[in-house]
Coordinates of C-alpha atoms in Angstrom, one line a residue:
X1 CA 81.3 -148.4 37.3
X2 CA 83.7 -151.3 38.1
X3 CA 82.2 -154.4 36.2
X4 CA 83.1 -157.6 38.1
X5 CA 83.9 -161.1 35.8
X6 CA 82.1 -163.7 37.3
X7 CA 83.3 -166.0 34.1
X8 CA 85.3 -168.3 36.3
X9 CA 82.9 -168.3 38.8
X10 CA 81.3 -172.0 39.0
X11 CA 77.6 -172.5 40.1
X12 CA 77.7 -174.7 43.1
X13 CA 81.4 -175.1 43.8
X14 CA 83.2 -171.7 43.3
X15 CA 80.2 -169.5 44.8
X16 CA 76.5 -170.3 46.7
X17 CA 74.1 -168.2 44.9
X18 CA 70.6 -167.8 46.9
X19 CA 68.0 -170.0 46.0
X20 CA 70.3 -172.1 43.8
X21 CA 70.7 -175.5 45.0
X22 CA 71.8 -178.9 43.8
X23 CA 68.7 -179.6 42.0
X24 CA 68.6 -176.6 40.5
X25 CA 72.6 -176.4 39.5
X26 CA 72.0 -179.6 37.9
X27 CA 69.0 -178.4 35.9
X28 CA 71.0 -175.3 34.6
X29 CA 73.6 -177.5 33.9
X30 CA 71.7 -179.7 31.3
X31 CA 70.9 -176.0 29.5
X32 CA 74.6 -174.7 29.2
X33 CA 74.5 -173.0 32.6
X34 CA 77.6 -173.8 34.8
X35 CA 79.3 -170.2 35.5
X36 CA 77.5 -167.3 36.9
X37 CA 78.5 -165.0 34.0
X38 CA 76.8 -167.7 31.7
X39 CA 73.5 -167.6 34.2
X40 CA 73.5 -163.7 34.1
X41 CA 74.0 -164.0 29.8
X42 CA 71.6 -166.0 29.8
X43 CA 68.2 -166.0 27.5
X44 CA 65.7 -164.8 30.2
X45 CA 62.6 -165.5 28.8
X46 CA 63.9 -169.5 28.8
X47 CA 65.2 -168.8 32.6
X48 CA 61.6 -167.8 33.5
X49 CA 59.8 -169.9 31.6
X50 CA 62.4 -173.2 33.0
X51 CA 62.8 -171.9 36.6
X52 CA 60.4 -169.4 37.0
X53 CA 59.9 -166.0 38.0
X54 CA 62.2 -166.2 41.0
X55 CA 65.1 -167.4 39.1
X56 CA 64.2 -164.5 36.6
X57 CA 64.8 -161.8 39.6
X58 CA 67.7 -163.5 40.5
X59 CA 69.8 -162.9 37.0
X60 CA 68.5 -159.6 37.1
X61 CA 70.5 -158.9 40.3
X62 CA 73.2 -160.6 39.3
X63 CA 73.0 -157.8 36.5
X64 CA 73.1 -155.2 39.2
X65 CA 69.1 -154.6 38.5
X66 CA 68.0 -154.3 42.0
X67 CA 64.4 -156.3 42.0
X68 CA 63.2 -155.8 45.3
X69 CA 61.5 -152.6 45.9
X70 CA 61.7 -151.1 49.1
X71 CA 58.2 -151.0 50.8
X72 CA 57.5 -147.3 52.1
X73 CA 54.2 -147.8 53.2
X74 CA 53.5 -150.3 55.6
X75 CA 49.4 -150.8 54.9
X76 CA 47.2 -150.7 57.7
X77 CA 45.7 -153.7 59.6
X78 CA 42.4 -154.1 58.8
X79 CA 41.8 -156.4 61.6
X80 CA 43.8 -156.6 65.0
X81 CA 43.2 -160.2 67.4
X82 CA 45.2 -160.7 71.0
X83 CA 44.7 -164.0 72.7
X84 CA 46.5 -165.9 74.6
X85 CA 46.4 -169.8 75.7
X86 CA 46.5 -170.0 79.4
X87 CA 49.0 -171.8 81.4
X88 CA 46.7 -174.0 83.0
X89 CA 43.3 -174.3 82.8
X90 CA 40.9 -171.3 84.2
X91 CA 37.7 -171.5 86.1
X92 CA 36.4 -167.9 87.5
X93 CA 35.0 -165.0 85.2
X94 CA 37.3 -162.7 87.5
X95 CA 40.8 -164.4 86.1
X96 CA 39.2 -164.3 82.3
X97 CA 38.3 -160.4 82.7
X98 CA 41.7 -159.6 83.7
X99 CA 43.1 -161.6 80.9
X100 CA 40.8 -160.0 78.5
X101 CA 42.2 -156.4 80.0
X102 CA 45.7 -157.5 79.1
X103 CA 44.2 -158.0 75.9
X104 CA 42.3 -154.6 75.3
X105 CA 45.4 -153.1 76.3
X106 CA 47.9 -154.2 74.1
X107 CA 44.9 -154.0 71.1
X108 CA 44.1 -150.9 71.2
X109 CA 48.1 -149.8 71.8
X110 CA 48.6 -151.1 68.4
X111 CA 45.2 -149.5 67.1
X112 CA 46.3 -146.1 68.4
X113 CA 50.1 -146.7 66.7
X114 CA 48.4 -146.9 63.3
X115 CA 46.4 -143.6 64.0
X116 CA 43.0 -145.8 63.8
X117 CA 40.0 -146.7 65.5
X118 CA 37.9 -149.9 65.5
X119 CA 33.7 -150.1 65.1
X120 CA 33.6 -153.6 65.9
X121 CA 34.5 -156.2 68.7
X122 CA 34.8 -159.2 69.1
X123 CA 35.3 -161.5 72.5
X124 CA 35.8 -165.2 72.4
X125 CA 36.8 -168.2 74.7
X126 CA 37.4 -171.6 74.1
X127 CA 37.5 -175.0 76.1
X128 CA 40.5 -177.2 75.5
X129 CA 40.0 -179.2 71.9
X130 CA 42.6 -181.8 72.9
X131 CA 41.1 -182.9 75.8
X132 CA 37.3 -184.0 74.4
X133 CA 36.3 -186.5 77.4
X134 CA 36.2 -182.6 79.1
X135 CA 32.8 -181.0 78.4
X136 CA 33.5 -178.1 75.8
X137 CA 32.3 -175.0 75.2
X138 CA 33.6 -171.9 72.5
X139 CA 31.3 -169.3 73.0
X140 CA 32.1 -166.2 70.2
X141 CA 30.1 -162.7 70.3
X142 CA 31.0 -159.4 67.8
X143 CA 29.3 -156.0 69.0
X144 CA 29.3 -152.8 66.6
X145 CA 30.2 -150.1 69.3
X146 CA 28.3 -147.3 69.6
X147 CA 30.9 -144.8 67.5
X148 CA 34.5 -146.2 66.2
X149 CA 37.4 -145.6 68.8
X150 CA 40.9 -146.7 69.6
X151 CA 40.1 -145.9 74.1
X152 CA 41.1 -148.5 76.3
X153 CA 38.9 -147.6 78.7
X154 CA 35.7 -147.6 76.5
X155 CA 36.6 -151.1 74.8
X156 CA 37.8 -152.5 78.0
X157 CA 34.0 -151.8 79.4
X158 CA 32.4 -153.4 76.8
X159 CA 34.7 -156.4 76.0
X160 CA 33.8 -157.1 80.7
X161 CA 30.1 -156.6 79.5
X162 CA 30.4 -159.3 76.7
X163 CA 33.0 -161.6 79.1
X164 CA 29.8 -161.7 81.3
X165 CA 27.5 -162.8 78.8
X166 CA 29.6 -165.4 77.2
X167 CA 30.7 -166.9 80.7
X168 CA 29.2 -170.3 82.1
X169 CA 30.3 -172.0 85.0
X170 CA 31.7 -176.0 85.2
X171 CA 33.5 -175.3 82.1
X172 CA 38.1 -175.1 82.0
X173 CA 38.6 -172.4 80.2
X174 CA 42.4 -172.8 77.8
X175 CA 42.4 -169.4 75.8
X176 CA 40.3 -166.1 75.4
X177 CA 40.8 -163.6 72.8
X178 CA 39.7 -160.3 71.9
X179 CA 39.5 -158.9 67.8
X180 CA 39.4 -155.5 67.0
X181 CA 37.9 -155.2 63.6
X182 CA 36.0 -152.3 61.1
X183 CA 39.1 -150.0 61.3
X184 CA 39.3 -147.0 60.1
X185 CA 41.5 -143.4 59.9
X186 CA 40.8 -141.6 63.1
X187 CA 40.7 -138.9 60.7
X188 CA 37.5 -140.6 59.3
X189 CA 35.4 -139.8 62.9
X190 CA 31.8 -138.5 62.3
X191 CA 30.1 -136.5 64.6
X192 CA 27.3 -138.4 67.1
X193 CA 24.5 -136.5 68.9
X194 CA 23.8 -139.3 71.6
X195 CA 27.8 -140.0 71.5
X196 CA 29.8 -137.0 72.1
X197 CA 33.0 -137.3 71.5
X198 CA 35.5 -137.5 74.4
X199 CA 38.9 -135.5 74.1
X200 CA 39.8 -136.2 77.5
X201 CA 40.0 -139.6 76.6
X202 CA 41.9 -139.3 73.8
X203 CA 44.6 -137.3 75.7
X204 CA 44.8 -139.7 78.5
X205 CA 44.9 -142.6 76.0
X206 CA 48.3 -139.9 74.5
X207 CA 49.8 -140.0 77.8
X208 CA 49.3 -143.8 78.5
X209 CA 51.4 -144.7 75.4
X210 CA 53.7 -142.2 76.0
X211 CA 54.6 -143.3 79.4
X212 CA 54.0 -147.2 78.6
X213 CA 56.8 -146.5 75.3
X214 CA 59.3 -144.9 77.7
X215 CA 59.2 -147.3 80.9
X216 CA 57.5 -150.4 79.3
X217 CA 54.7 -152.1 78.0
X218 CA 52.3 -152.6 81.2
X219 CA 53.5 -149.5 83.3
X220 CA 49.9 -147.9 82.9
X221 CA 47.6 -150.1 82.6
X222 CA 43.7 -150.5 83.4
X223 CA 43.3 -151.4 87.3
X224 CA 41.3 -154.7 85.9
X225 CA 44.2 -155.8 83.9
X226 CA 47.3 -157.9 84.9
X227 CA 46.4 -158.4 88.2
X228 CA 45.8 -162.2 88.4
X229 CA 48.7 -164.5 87.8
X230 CA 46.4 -167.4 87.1
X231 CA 46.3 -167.3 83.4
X232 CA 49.8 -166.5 82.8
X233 CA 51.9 -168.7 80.5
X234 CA 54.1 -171.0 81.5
X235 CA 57.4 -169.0 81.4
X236 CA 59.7 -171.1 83.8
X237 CA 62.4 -171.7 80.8
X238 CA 62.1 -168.2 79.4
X239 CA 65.2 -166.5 78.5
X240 CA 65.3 -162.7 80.6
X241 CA 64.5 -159.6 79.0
X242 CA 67.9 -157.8 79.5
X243 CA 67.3 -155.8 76.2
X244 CA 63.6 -154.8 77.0
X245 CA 63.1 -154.3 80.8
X246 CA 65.5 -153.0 83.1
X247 CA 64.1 -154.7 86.1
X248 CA 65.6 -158.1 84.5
X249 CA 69.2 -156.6 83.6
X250 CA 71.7 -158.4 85.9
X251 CA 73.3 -156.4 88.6
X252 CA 77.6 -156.8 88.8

């Protein structure tokens, strides 16, 4: 192995080395430190104990001793929230319900891409803080579901059921959520009596994904979902999707 002299190599001037700024180069200055050979020479437990633990690492890789280890394993999310602020304010249960099926949709896409299913939901809306002279309301409600599951379909039932019983009327509505929580393996399900479990579903809920990953997020979707353009963001400045949708690539 080739080993490179970095004794003429000035901190600061000659080369930028991350996380090393003026401040810094000055400090390592005052302890002798002005090349990068004499930075990676130098005593490390005085570098840690001077600069700390990051400026540690970073002689180390100047040595060629690689400090950051590659992360194989992504960990799960315990927890998985859509929401969305609306463009303008909403007003009818019909335009939040549709919102909230956006919401399931995209949820439980990402539960079902982690191979897990949820036990808990939770369905929330909120008034507009910033505007207090308007009356406010941020209603929250969390329901264990029957049996865990990661279906569109059976969420998206029960988060229109809750959507009902949080609604009130004379209120403008600025965001609604939904939060997916309790995950766990789908390899973890447990035989119910009262809850059979439902294959089908799990095979349409295969064939949803699939299609939606080929064509695009949204192709399939739940009839109640996506259908009202009230709630929308405000997207008049937004930059196409030419990488991501092919109905937005320009035509020559």
């Amino acid at each position: 192995m080739v080993t490179r002299d970095w004794s003429g190599w000035s901190i600061g001037s000659g080369i930028r080395i991350w996380g090393v700024g003026r401040k810094i180069t000055k400090r390592l200055a005052l302890h002798g430190i002005q090349t990068v050979q004499e930075l990676r020479t130098a005593h490390a437990p005085t570098l840690r104990s001077e600069f700390g633990v990051v400026m540690e690492k970073t002689q180390r890789e100047l040595q060629e001793i690689s400090c950051i280890a590659l992360e194989e394993h992504v960990p799960d999310k315990q927890q998985i929230v859509n929401s969305r602020s609306f463009g303008k304010p909403v007003t009818e249960l019909a335009v939040i319900q549709d919102a909230l099926s956006v919401f399931v949709a995209n949820g439980t896409a990402k539960l079902r891409a982690q191979n897990g299913q949820a036990a808990l939901l939770q369905v929330f809306l909120q008034t507009n803080r910033f505007k207090p002279e308007q009356p406010q309301y941020n209603p929250c409600m969390a329901v264990p579901l029957p049996q865990p599951t990661n279906d569109s379909l059976v969420i998206n039932r029960w988060v229109q059921h809750v959507a009902g019983l949080l609604w009130r009327d004379g209120y403008n509505y600025k965001k609604a959520g939904i939060m997916l929580g309790d995950i766990s393996p789908i390899s973890m399900v447990q035989g119910d009596l009262l809850e059979p479990q439902a294959n089908g579903g799990n095979r349409l809920m295969k064939a949803i994904d699939g299609l939606n990953s080929r064509f695009g997020r949204g192709t399939v979707k739940v009839s109640t979902g996506g259908m009202r353009k009230e709630w929308g963001m405000r997207q008049e400045r937004k930059s196409p999707n030419y990488t991501t949708d092919w109905s937005e690539v320009p035509v020559v």
